[in-house]
Amino acid sequence: MVFEEQGIPMHLQKQPIPELNKGEILVKNLFTSICGSDLHTYCGLRQEKVPTVLGHEIVGEIVAFANEYNRLDYVGNALQIGDRVTWSIFSSDPESAMSKAGMPQKGERLFKYGHAQVSENDALHGGLSTHCILKTGTAVMPISKSVPLPVAAIINCAVTTVAGAIRLAGDISQKTILITGCGLLGMVCAAMCKQKGANYIHMADINANRLNLSKAFGADYLHMLDEKPGVLPQGIDIAFDMSGAPEAIEQGLNTLAVGATAVWVGSVFNTRKIQIDAESIVRRLITIKGLHNYNFEDFVTAVNFITDCHHLFPFDQVVTKEFPLSATNDAFGYAVKYKPLRVGINLEQSQ
Ligand SMILES: [Zn+2]
């Protein structure tokens, strides 16, 4: 399903499956959830090299290995044809300095699924497609068939990004947490913090329905951010921003206790600059960290979290509506209009 540009419906394009290159794996896509960044591209808020195949929150099934492939997952266990797998949203050179420093998402030869240009020999790299070819330098992990497909699909973007944010935040146990932004990242963050023994979890957003849903993901206190500034509590140990909204980030900073940490994840689009009272940051010994995407350790953490804990939280309510691949344009239209946490493309229905 090829995306050309904003305002033009995506169209089905048939291409033969090419011969696999050394180290590649052919996967039949089973389910793809549509991420906020897919919607940004669809709405013209971010530019990709086009034509492209969108969709990077994918779960699939291994169909074939290239001949010389060692057939191991990221942690060294054997992979088989027929395994249900999820994989990192990018591949990069594991030998690059950035990869060795724990930042493979900024490594050399970076390739991102669902963001790449379609060419004659290389079109199978997005989730809105029947198949995907996994390149070398991609972390691949099997996922149990007991995890529902729409839950497995969100692992490699939303859940893994949150795993990275929590890694940066440090020890969560007994901490008072603030999460600004109650989209899927915020929900997952609440659930992971709950699971890691957070004392209190404060959730803040401008959407009352989403705030209410966050209670089932572990939130203890809900705060509507469209009220006057100062609505948020004080004494926060760790403030996660998943919204990217300057107002939320600024208010989040004001809540922090002495020695606290802010982790910013949501700021992946252009907004006004935020205002920081530097003196206040210094006197309170505040640490501010940013995270874009994640590393492979975070990916393994996310796979394990969903495998072990998905039934403890309503992850099966994240994808509120499913469409077949042929109705991808309807799915995007629905997502833009109704703003559910996720809509899904069920590729099993499509084949
Ligand atoms: Zn995403």
mmCIF file of C-alpha atoms and ligand atoms in Angstrom:
data_model
loop_
_atom_site.group_PDB
_atom_site.id
_atom_site.type_symbol
_atom_site.label_atom_id
_atom_site.label_comp_id
_atom_site.label_asym_id
_atom_site.label_seq_id
_atom_site.Cartn_x
_atom_site.Cartn_y
_atom_site.Cartn_z
ATOM 1 C CA MET A 1 0.000 0.000 0.000
ATOM 2 C CA VAL A 2 2.034 2.905 -1.343
ATOM 3 C CA PHE A 3 1.956 6.444 0.050
ATOM 4 C CA GLU A 4 2.831 9.181 -2.456
ATOM 5 C CA GLU A 5 1.921 12.439 -0.738
ATOM 6 C CA GLN A 6 -0.510 14.089 1.618
ATOM 7 C CA GLY A 7 -4.008 14.310 0.195
ATOM 8 C CA ILE A 8 -3.547 11.502 -2.332
ATOM 9 C CA PRO A 9 -5.041 8.131 -1.294
ATOM 10 C CA MET A 10 -2.560 5.314 -0.784
ATOM 11 C CA HIS A 11 -2.774 2.683 -3.513
ATOM 12 C CA LEU A 12 -2.120 -1.031 -3.772
ATOM 13 C CA GLN A 13 0.949 -1.931 -5.794
ATOM 14 C CA LYS A 14 2.001 -5.459 -6.690
ATOM 15 C CA GLN A 15 5.668 -6.359 -6.826
ATOM 16 C CA PRO A 16 7.367 -9.738 -6.884
ATOM 17 C CA ILE A 17 9.202 -10.720 -3.704
ATOM 18 C CA PRO A 18 12.890 -10.279 -4.522
ATOM 19 C CA GLU A 19 15.660 -12.757 -3.790
ATOM 20 C CA LEU A 20 16.867 -12.321 -0.216
ATOM 21 C CA ASN A 21 20.291 -10.808 0.326
ATOM 22 C CA LYS A 22 22.766 -12.266 2.799
ATOM 23 C CA GLY A 23 21.445 -12.138 6.362
ATOM 24 C CA GLU A 24 17.890 -11.148 5.458
ATOM 25 C CA ILE A 25 14.648 -12.692 6.731
ATOM 26 C CA LEU A 26 11.354 -12.688 4.836
ATOM 27 C CA VAL A 27 8.366 -12.114 7.107
ATOM 28 C CA LYS A 28 4.672 -12.319 6.303
ATOM 29 C CA ASN A 29 3.108 -9.343 8.077
ATOM 30 C CA LEU A 30 0.190 -10.351 10.298
ATOM 31 C CA PHE A 31 -0.864 -7.128 11.994
ATOM 32 C CA THR A 32 0.225 -3.490 11.877
ATOM 33 C CA SER A 33 -0.967 -0.737 14.193
ATOM 34 C CA ILE A 34 -0.883 2.825 12.917
ATOM 35 C CA CYS A 35 1.440 5.002 14.982
ATOM 36 C CA GLY A 36 1.160 8.751 15.545
ATOM 37 C CA SER A 37 4.170 9.314 13.299
ATOM 38 C CA ASP A 38 2.397 7.481 10.436
ATOM 39 C CA LEU A 39 -0.504 9.908 10.905
ATOM 40 C CA HIS A 40 1.889 12.864 10.903
ATOM 41 C CA THR A 41 3.218 11.763 7.514
ATOM 42 C CA TYR A 42 -0.289 11.078 6.208
ATOM 43 C CA CYS A 43 -1.402 14.586 7.282
ATOM 44 C CA GLY A 44 1.674 16.294 5.808
ATOM 45 C CA LEU A 45 3.162 17.220 9.205
ATOM 46 C CA ARG A 46 6.394 15.355 8.477
ATOM 47 C CA GLN A 47 8.193 14.657 5.251
ATOM 48 C CA GLU A 48 9.360 11.235 4.113
ATOM 49 C CA LYS A 49 11.155 10.198 0.969
ATOM 50 C CA VAL A 50 8.275 9.083 -1.246
ATOM 51 C CA PRO A 51 6.902 6.840 -2.531
ATOM 52 C CA THR A 52 6.986 4.880 0.706
ATOM 53 C CA VAL A 53 5.189 2.105 2.558
ATOM 54 C CA LEU A 54 4.138 3.381 5.980
ATOM 55 C CA GLY A 55 3.649 1.320 9.139
ATOM 56 C CA HIS A 56 6.398 0.242 11.508
ATOM 57 C CA GLU A 57 4.462 -1.246 14.459
ATOM 58 C CA ILE A 58 4.382 -4.709 12.953
ATOM 59 C CA VAL A 59 4.098 -8.297 14.048
ATOM 60 C CA GLY A 60 4.680 -11.045 11.511
ATOM 61 C CA GLU A 61 5.636 -14.630 10.852
ATOM 62 C CA ILE A 62 8.931 -15.881 9.442
ATOM 63 C CA VAL A 63 8.509 -17.283 5.927
ATOM 64 C CA ALA A 64 12.116 -17.679 4.758
ATOM 65 C CA PHE A 65 15.740 -17.060 5.668
ATOM 66 C CA ALA A 66 18.521 -16.036 3.323
ATOM 67 C CA ASN A 67 20.929 -18.922 2.834
ATOM 68 C CA GLU A 68 23.838 -17.802 4.975
ATOM 69 C CA TYR A 69 21.693 -16.491 7.807
ATOM 70 C CA ASN A 70 22.611 -17.787 11.264
ATOM 71 C CA ARG A 71 18.912 -17.915 12.280
ATOM 72 C CA LEU A 72 19.321 -16.489 15.748
ATOM 73 C CA ASP A 73 17.163 -13.929 17.538
ATOM 74 C CA TYR A 74 18.700 -10.917 19.277
ATOM 75 C CA VAL A 75 19.486 -12.814 22.482
ATOM 76 C CA GLY A 76 20.987 -15.800 20.639
ATOM 77 C CA ASN A 77 18.135 -18.307 20.569
ATOM 78 C CA ALA A 78 17.260 -20.194 17.398
ATOM 79 C CA LEU A 79 14.573 -18.825 15.075
ATOM 80 C CA GLN A 80 12.435 -21.104 12.914
ATOM 81 C CA ILE A 81 10.234 -20.676 9.882
ATOM 82 C CA GLY A 82 6.712 -20.122 11.222
ATOM 83 C CA ASP A 83 7.852 -18.223 14.341
ATOM 84 C CA ARG A 84 5.787 -15.175 15.199
ATOM 85 C CA VAL A 85 8.222 -12.285 15.514
ATOM 86 C CA THR A 86 8.526 -8.601 16.214
ATOM 87 C CA TRP A 87 11.606 -6.576 15.311
ATOM 88 C CA SER A 88 13.253 -3.233 16.004
ATOM 89 C CA ILE A 89 11.900 -0.320 13.953
ATOM 90 C CA PHE A 90 15.392 0.237 12.574
ATOM 91 C CA SER A 91 18.519 -1.608 11.573
ATOM 92 C CA SER A 92 22.003 -0.177 11.841
ATOM 93 C CA ASP A 93 25.625 -1.229 11.755
ATOM 94 C CA PRO A 94 26.370 -2.971 15.080
ATOM 95 C CA GLU A 95 30.063 -2.155 14.672
ATOM 96 C CA SER A 96 29.564 1.611 14.472
ATOM 97 C CA ALA A 97 30.734 3.782 17.351
ATOM 98 C CA MET A 98 27.183 4.889 18.158
ATOM 99 C CA SER A 99 25.955 1.294 18.325
ATOM 100 C CA LYS A 100 28.821 0.338 20.604
ATOM 101 C CA ALA A 101 27.955 3.324 22.816
ATOM 102 C CA GLY A 102 24.408 1.991 23.265
ATOM 103 C CA MET A 103 22.774 4.250 20.681
ATOM 104 C CA PRO A 104 22.239 2.038 17.609
ATOM 105 C CA GLN A 105 19.305 4.250 16.612
ATOM 106 C CA LYS A 106 21.911 6.849 15.657
ATOM 107 C CA GLY A 107 24.384 4.327 14.217
ATOM 108 C CA GLU A 108 25.796 4.196 10.713
ATOM 109 C CA ARG A 109 23.822 2.657 7.832
ATOM 110 C CA LEU A 110 20.617 3.405 9.722
ATOM 111 C CA PHE A 111 17.507 2.041 8.028
ATOM 112 C CA LYS A 112 14.011 2.612 9.413
ATOM 113 C CA TYR A 113 11.061 0.367 8.608
ATOM 114 C CA GLY A 114 7.960 2.237 7.455
ATOM 115 C CA HIS A 115 10.036 5.263 6.491
ATOM 116 C CA ALA A 116 11.998 4.122 3.436
ATOM 117 C CA GLN A 117 11.601 4.898 -0.226
ATOM 118 C CA VAL A 118 10.051 2.259 -2.470
ATOM 119 C CA SER A 119 12.241 1.187 -5.365
ATOM 120 C CA GLU A 120 11.969 -1.520 -7.988
ATOM 121 C CA ASN A 121 13.923 -4.051 -5.909
ATOM 122 C CA ASP A 122 13.245 -2.793 -2.409
ATOM 123 C CA ALA A 123 9.619 -2.197 -1.494
ATOM 124 C CA LEU A 124 9.014 -4.651 1.343
ATOM 125 C CA HIS A 125 10.017 -2.543 4.321
ATOM 126 C CA GLY A 126 6.758 -1.279 5.797
ATOM 127 C CA GLY A 127 3.848 -2.634 7.783
ATOM 128 C CA LEU A 128 1.219 -1.657 5.220
ATOM 129 C CA SER A 129 2.332 -4.492 3.027
ATOM 130 C CA THR A 130 1.815 -8.238 2.887
ATOM 131 C CA HIS A 131 5.505 -8.920 3.571
ATOM 132 C CA CYS A 132 8.566 -7.319 5.066
ATOM 133 C CA ILE A 133 12.235 -8.141 4.477
ATOM 134 C CA LEU A 134 14.287 -7.765 7.662
ATOM 135 C CA LYS A 135 17.760 -6.453 7.005
ATOM 136 C CA THR A 136 20.957 -7.350 8.846
ATOM 137 C CA GLY A 137 21.422 -5.210 11.948
ATOM 138 C CA THR A 138 17.753 -5.577 12.919
ATOM 139 C CA ALA A 139 16.966 -6.971 16.386
ATOM 140 C CA VAL A 140 14.429 -9.789 15.939
ATOM 141 C CA MET A 141 12.586 -11.475 18.821
ATOM 142 C CA PRO A 142 9.933 -14.195 18.837
ATOM 143 C CA ILE A 143 6.660 -13.363 20.528
ATOM 144 C CA SER A 144 4.296 -15.908 22.026
ATOM 145 C CA LYS A 145 1.115 -16.650 20.098
ATOM 146 C CA SER A 146 -0.722 -16.174 23.397
ATOM 147 C CA VAL A 147 -0.168 -12.410 23.026
ATOM 148 C CA PRO A 148 -3.017 -11.030 20.867
ATOM 149 C CA LEU A 149 -1.765 -9.663 17.521
ATOM 150 C CA PRO A 150 -2.875 -6.044 18.176
ATOM 151 C CA VAL A 151 -0.983 -6.138 21.493
ATOM 152 C CA ALA A 152 2.134 -7.663 19.922
ATOM 153 C CA ALA A 153 2.096 -4.994 17.198
ATOM 154 C CA ILE A 154 2.636 -2.073 19.590
ATOM 155 C CA ILE A 155 5.758 -3.590 21.188
ATOM 156 C CA ASN A 156 8.405 -2.341 18.789
ATOM 157 C CA CYS A 157 7.489 1.349 18.873
ATOM 158 C CA ALA A 158 5.402 2.527 21.825
ATOM 159 C CA VAL A 159 6.327 -0.108 24.404
ATOM 160 C CA THR A 160 10.017 -0.143 23.522
ATOM 161 C CA THR A 161 10.310 3.646 23.530
ATOM 162 C CA VAL A 162 8.829 3.685 27.020
ATOM 163 C CA ALA A 163 11.263 0.964 28.085
ATOM 164 C CA GLY A 164 14.039 3.295 26.944
ATOM 165 C CA ALA A 165 12.574 6.245 28.848
ATOM 166 C CA ILE A 166 12.401 4.178 32.029
ATOM 167 C CA ARG A 167 15.985 3.020 31.550
ATOM 168 C CA LEU A 168 17.037 6.679 31.428
ATOM 169 C CA ALA A 169 14.922 7.553 34.470
ATOM 170 C CA GLY A 170 16.679 4.994 36.668
ATOM 171 C CA ASP A 171 15.104 3.286 39.662
ATOM 172 C CA ILE A 172 11.312 3.716 39.652
ATOM 173 C CA SER A 173 10.592 1.814 42.866
ATOM 174 C CA GLN A 174 8.901 3.924 45.589
ATOM 175 C CA LYS A 175 9.113 7.030 43.382
ATOM 176 C CA THR A 176 6.408 9.611 42.708
ATOM 177 C CA ILE A 177 5.915 9.813 38.959
ATOM 178 C CA LEU A 178 4.335 12.389 36.677
ATOM 179 C CA ILE A 179 3.427 11.454 33.100
ATOM 180 C CA THR A 180 2.313 14.259 30.795
ATOM 181 C CA GLY A 181 0.648 13.000 27.630
ATOM 182 C CA CYS A 182 -1.921 10.269 27.810
ATOM 183 C CA GLY A 183 -1.527 8.704 24.379
ATOM 184 C CA LEU A 184 -0.287 5.157 24.031
ATOM 185 C CA LEU A 185 3.204 6.102 25.282
ATOM 186 C CA GLY A 186 1.691 7.572 28.449
ATOM 187 C CA MET A 187 -0.501 4.525 29.046
ATOM 188 C CA VAL A 188 2.408 2.141 28.615
ATOM 189 C CA CYS A 189 4.579 4.326 30.836
ATOM 190 C CA ALA A 190 1.995 4.193 33.635
ATOM 191 C CA ALA A 191 1.762 0.412 33.328
ATOM 192 C CA MET A 192 5.548 -0.091 33.367
ATOM 193 C CA CYS A 193 6.005 2.288 36.313
ATOM 194 C CA LYS A 194 3.251 0.478 38.212
ATOM 195 C CA GLN A 195 4.925 -2.840 37.499
ATOM 196 C CA LYS A 196 8.253 -1.468 38.712
ATOM 197 C CA GLY A 197 6.800 -0.436 42.060
ATOM 198 C CA ALA A 198 6.208 3.310 41.676
ATOM 199 C CA ASN A 199 4.649 4.854 44.764
ATOM 200 C CA TYR A 200 2.232 7.240 43.038
ATOM 201 C CA ILE A 201 1.574 7.851 39.363
ATOM 202 C CA HIS A 202 0.166 11.227 38.352
ATOM 203 C CA MET A 203 -1.222 11.432 34.823
ATOM 204 C CA ALA A 204 -1.850 14.737 33.023
ATOM 205 C CA ASP A 205 -3.478 15.414 29.663
ATOM 206 C CA ILE A 206 -6.035 17.661 27.972
ATOM 207 C CA ASN A 207 -8.329 14.728 27.105
ATOM 208 C CA ALA A 208 -10.643 13.546 29.901
ATOM 209 C CA ASN A 209 -11.517 10.237 28.219
ATOM 210 C CA ARG A 210 -7.895 9.239 27.834
ATOM 211 C CA LEU A 211 -7.158 10.292 31.405
ATOM 212 C CA ASN A 212 -9.940 8.057 32.641
ATOM 213 C CA LEU A 213 -8.632 5.100 30.652
ATOM 214 C CA SER A 214 -5.174 5.610 32.174
ATOM 215 C CA LYS A 215 -6.500 4.499 35.581
ATOM 216 C CA ALA A 216 -6.698 0.955 34.239
ATOM 217 C CA PHE A 217 -3.044 1.265 33.168
ATOM 218 C CA GLY A 218 -1.973 2.130 36.703
ATOM 219 C CA ALA A 219 -2.468 5.902 37.070
ATOM 220 C CA ASP A 220 -3.374 6.970 40.632
ATOM 221 C CA TYR A 221 -4.133 10.685 40.161
ATOM 222 C CA LEU A 222 -5.530 12.408 37.055
ATOM 223 C CA HIS A 223 -4.945 16.047 36.119
ATOM 224 C CA MET A 224 -6.649 17.998 33.332
ATOM 225 C CA LEU A 225 -4.021 20.263 31.785
ATOM 226 C CA ASP A 226 -6.423 22.736 30.190
ATOM 227 C CA GLU A 227 -7.096 24.161 33.627
ATOM 228 C CA LYS A 228 -5.060 27.068 34.958
ATOM 229 C CA PRO A 229 -1.320 26.451 35.375
ATOM 230 C CA GLY A 230 -0.363 25.160 38.793
ATOM 231 C CA VAL A 231 -2.834 22.291 38.742
ATOM 232 C CA LEU A 232 -0.027 19.738 38.938
ATOM 233 C CA PRO A 233 1.349 18.470 42.257
ATOM 234 C CA GLN A 234 4.786 19.254 43.686
ATOM 235 C CA GLY A 235 7.409 16.805 44.857
ATOM 236 C CA ILE A 236 7.648 14.695 41.695
ATOM 237 C CA ASP A 237 10.727 12.451 41.515
ATOM 238 C CA ILE A 238 10.509 11.590 37.821
ATOM 239 C CA ALA A 239 8.525 13.509 35.192
ATOM 240 C CA PHE A 240 8.068 11.801 31.831
ATOM 241 C CA ASP A 241 6.817 13.930 28.976
ATOM 242 C CA MET A 242 5.154 11.869 26.271
ATOM 243 C CA SER A 243 3.172 14.760 24.773
ATOM 244 C CA GLY A 244 5.765 17.055 23.216
ATOM 245 C CA ALA A 245 3.513 19.964 24.202
ATOM 246 C CA PRO A 246 5.611 22.911 25.437
ATOM 247 C CA GLU A 247 3.028 23.775 28.117
ATOM 248 C CA ALA A 248 3.122 20.228 29.483
ATOM 249 C CA ILE A 249 6.924 20.151 29.527
ATOM 250 C CA GLU A 250 7.145 23.502 31.300
ATOM 251 C CA GLN A 251 4.556 22.571 33.898
ATOM 252 C CA GLY A 252 6.227 19.208 34.384
ATOM 253 C CA LEU A 253 9.557 20.889 35.194
ATOM 254 C CA ASN A 254 7.858 22.986 37.858
ATOM 255 C CA THR A 255 6.649 19.896 39.712
ATOM 256 C CA LEU A 256 10.088 18.392 40.273
ATOM 257 C CA ALA A 257 11.535 17.781 43.732
ATOM 258 C CA VAL A 258 15.186 18.422 44.595
ATOM 259 C CA GLY A 259 17.363 15.886 42.777
ATOM 260 C CA ALA A 260 14.559 14.866 40.395
ATOM 261 C CA THR A 261 14.797 13.816 36.755
ATOM 262 C CA ALA A 262 12.780 14.830 33.698
ATOM 263 C CA VAL A 263 12.747 12.479 30.695
ATOM 264 C CA TRP A 264 11.446 13.967 27.464
ATOM 265 C CA VAL A 265 10.221 11.643 24.735
ATOM 266 C CA GLY A 266 7.265 13.294 23.015
ATOM 267 C CA SER A 267 9.053 16.197 21.337
ATOM 268 C CA VAL A 268 9.385 14.767 17.852
ATOM 269 C CA PHE A 269 7.638 17.583 15.998
ATOM 270 C CA ASN A 270 8.238 21.282 15.627
ATOM 271 C CA THR A 271 6.718 23.522 18.329
ATOM 272 C CA ARG A 272 7.516 26.803 20.008
ATOM 273 C CA LYS A 273 10.606 26.806 22.223
ATOM 274 C CA ILE A 274 10.002 25.963 25.864
ATOM 275 C CA GLN A 275 10.967 28.373 28.631
ATOM 276 C CA ILE A 276 13.238 27.082 31.379
ATOM 277 C CA ASP A 277 14.107 28.893 34.589
ATOM 278 C CA ALA A 278 17.770 27.842 34.609
ATOM 279 C CA GLU A 279 18.370 29.064 38.150
ATOM 280 C CA SER A 280 15.551 26.899 39.415
ATOM 281 C CA ILE A 281 16.966 23.861 37.559
ATOM 282 C CA VAL A 282 20.385 24.467 39.088
ATOM 283 C CA ARG A 283 19.202 25.095 42.633
ATOM 284 C CA ARG A 284 16.971 21.993 42.577
ATOM 285 C CA LEU A 285 19.737 19.791 41.080
ATOM 286 C CA ILE A 286 17.454 18.718 38.233
ATOM 287 C CA THR A 287 18.545 16.302 35.495
ATOM 288 C CA ILE A 288 16.858 16.554 32.073
ATOM 289 C CA LYS A 289 17.249 13.719 29.567
ATOM 290 C CA GLY A 290 15.945 13.281 26.029
ATOM 291 C CA LEU A 291 15.195 10.043 24.225
ATOM 292 C CA HIS A 292 14.571 9.432 20.526
ATOM 293 C CA ASN A 293 13.651 5.842 19.585
ATOM 294 C CA TYR A 294 15.513 3.252 21.672
ATOM 295 C CA ASN A 295 18.300 0.711 21.787
ATOM 296 C CA PHE A 296 18.117 -3.071 21.436
ATOM 297 C CA GLU A 297 18.270 -3.670 25.190
ATOM 298 C CA ASP A 298 15.059 -1.622 25.482
ATOM 299 C CA PHE A 299 13.502 -3.759 22.770
ATOM 300 C CA VAL A 300 14.174 -6.974 24.703
ATOM 301 C CA THR A 301 12.796 -5.319 27.881
ATOM 302 C CA ALA A 302 9.610 -4.420 26.003
ATOM 303 C CA VAL A 303 9.126 -7.914 24.560
ATOM 304 C CA ASN A 304 9.525 -9.397 28.040
ATOM 305 C CA PHE A 305 7.193 -6.828 29.622
ATOM 306 C CA ILE A 306 4.375 -7.496 27.158
ATOM 307 C CA THR A 307 4.887 -11.257 27.315
ATOM 308 C CA ASP A 308 4.743 -11.284 31.126
ATOM 309 C CA CYS A 309 2.364 -8.419 31.913
ATOM 310 C CA HIS A 310 0.020 -7.711 28.975
ATOM 311 C CA HIS A 311 -2.870 -9.430 30.737
ATOM 312 C CA LEU A 312 -2.484 -7.199 33.832
ATOM 313 C CA PHE A 313 -3.499 -4.042 31.941
ATOM 314 C CA PRO A 314 -6.121 -3.455 29.205
ATOM 315 C CA PHE A 315 -3.629 -3.599 26.321
ATOM 316 C CA ASP A 316 -6.276 -5.441 24.319
ATOM 317 C CA GLN A 317 -8.288 -2.188 24.252
ATOM 318 C CA VAL A 318 -5.510 -0.136 22.656
ATOM 319 C CA VAL A 319 -6.476 -0.965 19.067
ATOM 320 C CA THR A 320 -10.118 0.052 18.937
ATOM 321 C CA LYS A 321 -10.842 -0.736 15.302
ATOM 322 C CA GLU A 322 -9.312 -3.057 12.701
ATOM 323 C CA PHE A 323 -9.297 -2.718 8.916
ATOM 324 C CA PRO A 324 -8.051 -4.959 6.095
ATOM 325 C CA LEU A 325 -5.055 -3.749 4.068
ATOM 326 C CA SER A 326 -7.322 -2.767 1.172
ATOM 327 C CA ALA A 327 -9.122 -0.301 3.492
ATOM 328 C CA THR A 328 -5.937 1.418 4.698
ATOM 329 C CA ASN A 329 -7.180 4.841 3.585
ATOM 330 C CA ASP A 330 -10.347 4.349 5.647
ATOM 331 C CA ALA A 331 -8.213 3.341 8.618
ATOM 332 C CA PHE A 332 -6.138 6.519 8.433
ATOM 333 C CA GLY A 333 -9.276 8.637 7.956
ATOM 334 C CA TYR A 334 -10.835 7.000 11.000
ATOM 335 C CA ALA A 335 -7.688 7.519 13.103
ATOM 336 C CA VAL A 336 -7.487 11.209 12.211
ATOM 337 C CA LYS A 337 -11.187 11.804 12.840
ATOM 338 C CA TYR A 338 -11.729 9.869 16.061
ATOM 339 C CA LYS A 339 -8.195 9.879 17.552
ATOM 340 C CA PRO A 340 -8.308 6.435 19.176
ATOM 341 C CA LEU A 341 -5.075 5.225 20.807
ATOM 342 C CA ARG A 342 -4.515 3.051 17.750
ATOM 343 C CA VAL A 343 -6.295 1.635 14.723
ATOM 344 C CA GLY A 344 -4.978 -1.599 13.287
ATOM 345 C CA ILE A 345 -4.515 -3.187 9.888
ATOM 346 C CA ASN A 346 -5.238 -6.893 10.129
ATOM 347 C CA LEU A 347 -3.219 -8.470 7.361
ATOM 348 C CA GLU A 348 -4.490 -11.965 8.050
ATOM 349 C CA GLN A 349 -7.890 -10.735 6.880
ATOM 350 C CA SER A 350 -6.269 -9.330 3.770
ATOM 351 C CA GLN A 351 -4.557 -12.441 2.427
HETATM 352 ZN ZN ZN B 1 5.898 4.714 15.993
#
